[in-house]
C-alpha positions as YAML, in Angstrom:
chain: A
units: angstrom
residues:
- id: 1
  name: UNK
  ca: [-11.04, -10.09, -2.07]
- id: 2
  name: UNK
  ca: [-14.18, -7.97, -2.35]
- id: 3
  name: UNK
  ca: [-16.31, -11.10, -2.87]
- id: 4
  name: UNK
  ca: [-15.11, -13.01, 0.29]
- id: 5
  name: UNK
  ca: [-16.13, -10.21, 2.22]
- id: 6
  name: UNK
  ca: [-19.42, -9.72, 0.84]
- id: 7
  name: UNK
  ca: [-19.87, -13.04, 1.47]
- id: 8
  name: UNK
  ca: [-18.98, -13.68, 4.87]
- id: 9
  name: UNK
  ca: [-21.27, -10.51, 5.73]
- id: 10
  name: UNK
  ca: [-24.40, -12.36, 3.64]
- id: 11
  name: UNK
  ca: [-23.10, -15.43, 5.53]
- id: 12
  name: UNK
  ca: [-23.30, -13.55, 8.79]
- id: 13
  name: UNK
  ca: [-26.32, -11.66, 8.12]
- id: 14
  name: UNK
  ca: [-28.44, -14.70, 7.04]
- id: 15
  name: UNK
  ca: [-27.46, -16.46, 10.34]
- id: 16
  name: UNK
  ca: [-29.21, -13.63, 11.91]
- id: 17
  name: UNK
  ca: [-31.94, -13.66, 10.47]
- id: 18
  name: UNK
  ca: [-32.61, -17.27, 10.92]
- id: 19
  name: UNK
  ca: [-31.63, -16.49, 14.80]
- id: 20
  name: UNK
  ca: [-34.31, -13.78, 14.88]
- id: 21
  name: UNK
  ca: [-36.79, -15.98, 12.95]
- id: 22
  name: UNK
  ca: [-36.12, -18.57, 15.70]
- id: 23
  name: UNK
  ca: [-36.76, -16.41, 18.46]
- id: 24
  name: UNK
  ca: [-40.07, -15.15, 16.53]
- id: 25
  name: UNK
  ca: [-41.59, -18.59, 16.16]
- id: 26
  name: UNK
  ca: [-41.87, -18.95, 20.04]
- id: 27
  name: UNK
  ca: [-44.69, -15.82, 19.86]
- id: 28
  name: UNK
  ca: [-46.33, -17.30, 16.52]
- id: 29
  name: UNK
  ca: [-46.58, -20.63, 18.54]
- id: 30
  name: UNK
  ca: [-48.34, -18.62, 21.44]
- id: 31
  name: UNK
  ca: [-50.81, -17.00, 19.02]
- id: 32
  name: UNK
  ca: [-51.35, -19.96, 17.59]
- id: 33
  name: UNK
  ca: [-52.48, -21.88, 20.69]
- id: 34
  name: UNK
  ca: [-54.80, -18.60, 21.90]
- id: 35
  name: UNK
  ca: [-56.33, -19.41, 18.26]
- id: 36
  name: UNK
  ca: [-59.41, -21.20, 19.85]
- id: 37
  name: UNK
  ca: [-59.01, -23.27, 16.64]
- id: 38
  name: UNK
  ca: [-58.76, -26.57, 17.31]
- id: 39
  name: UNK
  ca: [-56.29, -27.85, 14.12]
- id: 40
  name: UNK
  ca: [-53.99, -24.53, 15.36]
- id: 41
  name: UNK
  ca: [-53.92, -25.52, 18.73]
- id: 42
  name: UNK
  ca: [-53.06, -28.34, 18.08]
- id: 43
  name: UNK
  ca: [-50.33, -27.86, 15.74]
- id: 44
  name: UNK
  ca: [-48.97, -25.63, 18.05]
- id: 45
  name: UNK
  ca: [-48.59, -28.69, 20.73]
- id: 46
  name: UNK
  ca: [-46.89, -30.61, 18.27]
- id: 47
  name: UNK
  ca: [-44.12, -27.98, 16.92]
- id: 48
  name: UNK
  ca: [-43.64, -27.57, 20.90]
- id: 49
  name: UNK
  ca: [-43.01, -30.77, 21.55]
- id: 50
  name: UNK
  ca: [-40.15, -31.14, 19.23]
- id: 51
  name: UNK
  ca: [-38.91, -27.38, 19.62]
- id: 52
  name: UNK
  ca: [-35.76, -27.97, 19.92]
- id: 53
  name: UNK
  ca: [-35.66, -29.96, 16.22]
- id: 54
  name: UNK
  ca: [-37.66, -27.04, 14.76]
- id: 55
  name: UNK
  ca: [-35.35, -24.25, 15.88]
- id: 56
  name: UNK
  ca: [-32.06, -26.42, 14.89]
- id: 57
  name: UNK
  ca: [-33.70, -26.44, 11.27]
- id: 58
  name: UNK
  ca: [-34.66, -22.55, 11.17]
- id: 59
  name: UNK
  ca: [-31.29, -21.79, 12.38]
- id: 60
  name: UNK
  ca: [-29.08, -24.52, 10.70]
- id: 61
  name: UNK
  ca: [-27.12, -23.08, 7.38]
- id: 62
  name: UNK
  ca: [-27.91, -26.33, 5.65]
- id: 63
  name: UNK
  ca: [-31.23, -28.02, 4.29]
- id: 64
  name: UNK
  ca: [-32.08, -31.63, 3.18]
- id: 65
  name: UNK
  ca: [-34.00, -30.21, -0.21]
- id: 66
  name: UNK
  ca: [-32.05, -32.25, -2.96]
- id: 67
  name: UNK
  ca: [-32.38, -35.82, -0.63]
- id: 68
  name: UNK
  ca: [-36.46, -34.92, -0.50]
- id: 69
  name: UNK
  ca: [-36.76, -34.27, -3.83]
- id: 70
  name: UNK
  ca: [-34.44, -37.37, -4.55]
- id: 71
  name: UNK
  ca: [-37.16, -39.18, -2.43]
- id: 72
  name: UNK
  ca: [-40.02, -37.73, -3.69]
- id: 73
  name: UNK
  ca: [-38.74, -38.74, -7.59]
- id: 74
  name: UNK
  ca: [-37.78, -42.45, -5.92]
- id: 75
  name: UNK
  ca: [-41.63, -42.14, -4.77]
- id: 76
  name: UNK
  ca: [-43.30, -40.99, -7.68]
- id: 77
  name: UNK
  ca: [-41.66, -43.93, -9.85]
- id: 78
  name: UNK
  ca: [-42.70, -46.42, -7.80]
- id: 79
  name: UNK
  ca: [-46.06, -45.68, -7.49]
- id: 80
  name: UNK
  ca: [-46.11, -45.11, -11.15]
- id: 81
  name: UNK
  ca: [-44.80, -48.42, -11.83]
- id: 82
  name: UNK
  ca: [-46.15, -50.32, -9.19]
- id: 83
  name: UNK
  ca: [-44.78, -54.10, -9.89]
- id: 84
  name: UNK
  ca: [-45.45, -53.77, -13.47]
- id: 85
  name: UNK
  ca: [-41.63, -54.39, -13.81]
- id: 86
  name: UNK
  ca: [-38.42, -55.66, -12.38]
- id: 87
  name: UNK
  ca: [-35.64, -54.17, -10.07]
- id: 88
  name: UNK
  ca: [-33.73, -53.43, -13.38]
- id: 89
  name: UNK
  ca: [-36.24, -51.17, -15.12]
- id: 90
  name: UNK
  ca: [-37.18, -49.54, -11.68]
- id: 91
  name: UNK
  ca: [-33.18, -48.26, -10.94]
- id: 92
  name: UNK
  ca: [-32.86, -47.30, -14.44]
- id: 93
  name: UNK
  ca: [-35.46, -45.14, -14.27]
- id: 94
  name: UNK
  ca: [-34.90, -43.53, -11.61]
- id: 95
  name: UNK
  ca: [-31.22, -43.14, -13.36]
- id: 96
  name: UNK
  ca: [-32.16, -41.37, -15.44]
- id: 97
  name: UNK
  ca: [-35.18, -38.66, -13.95]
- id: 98
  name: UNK
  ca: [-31.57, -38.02, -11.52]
- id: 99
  name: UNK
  ca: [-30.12, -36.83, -15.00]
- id: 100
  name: UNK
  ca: [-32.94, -35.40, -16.33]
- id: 101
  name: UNK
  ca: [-32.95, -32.84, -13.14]
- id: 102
  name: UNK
  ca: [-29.50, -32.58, -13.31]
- id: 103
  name: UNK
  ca: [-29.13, -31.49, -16.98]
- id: 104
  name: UNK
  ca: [-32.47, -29.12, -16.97]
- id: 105
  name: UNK
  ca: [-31.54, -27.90, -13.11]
- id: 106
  name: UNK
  ca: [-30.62, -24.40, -14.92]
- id: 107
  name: UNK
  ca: [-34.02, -23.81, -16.77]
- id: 108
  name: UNK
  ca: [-36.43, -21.82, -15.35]
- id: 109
  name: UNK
  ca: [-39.87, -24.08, -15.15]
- id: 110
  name: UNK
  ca: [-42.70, -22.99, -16.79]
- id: 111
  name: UNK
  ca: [-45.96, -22.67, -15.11]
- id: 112
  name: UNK
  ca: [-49.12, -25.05, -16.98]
- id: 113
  name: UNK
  ca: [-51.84, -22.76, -18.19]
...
């Protein structure tokens, strides 16, 4: 019982803090056009024009992070492979990087030197 209430007020506390963080970006976009830099400014135009996306995916509870890095493994094998093989090959390969995550998800990574 103690852990469904602790989590419903993480639950509820994290919503507000995206809320806030919402709310927050709409001054970070202002300094960010009153930059004078030119790359700023214009970044600024371009999160404005699709605000209403970008504060949907501050404030939503849920993220696409496993599909992109599903993608970005999907990616990787194709350009590594690059019609050096068939359909086959390709699907088992990316088989098996899928299990690969799945099985080593729990290890902590270790940074290259």
């Amino acid at each position: 019982m103690k852990w469904a209430i602790s989590s419903s007020c993480c639950i509820a506390a994290s919503a507000d803090a995206r809320a806030k963080l919402a709310t927050a970006t709409q001054d970070w976009l202002d300094e960010l056009a009153d930059s004078g830099l030119a790359p700023l400014v214009s970044l600024a135009g371009a999160l404005r024009e699709d605000q209403h996306a970008v504060a949907q995916g501050i404030t939503a509870p849920y993220n696409s992070g496993v599909n992109e890095g599903r993608i970005t493994d999907v990616k990787l094998q194709q350009r590594l492979m690059a019609g050096r093989a068939s359909v086959p090959l390709f699907r088992h390969r990316v088989v098996l990087i899928a299990h690969l995550r799945r099985r080593y998800a729990d290890r902590p990574t270790v940074s290259p030197r």
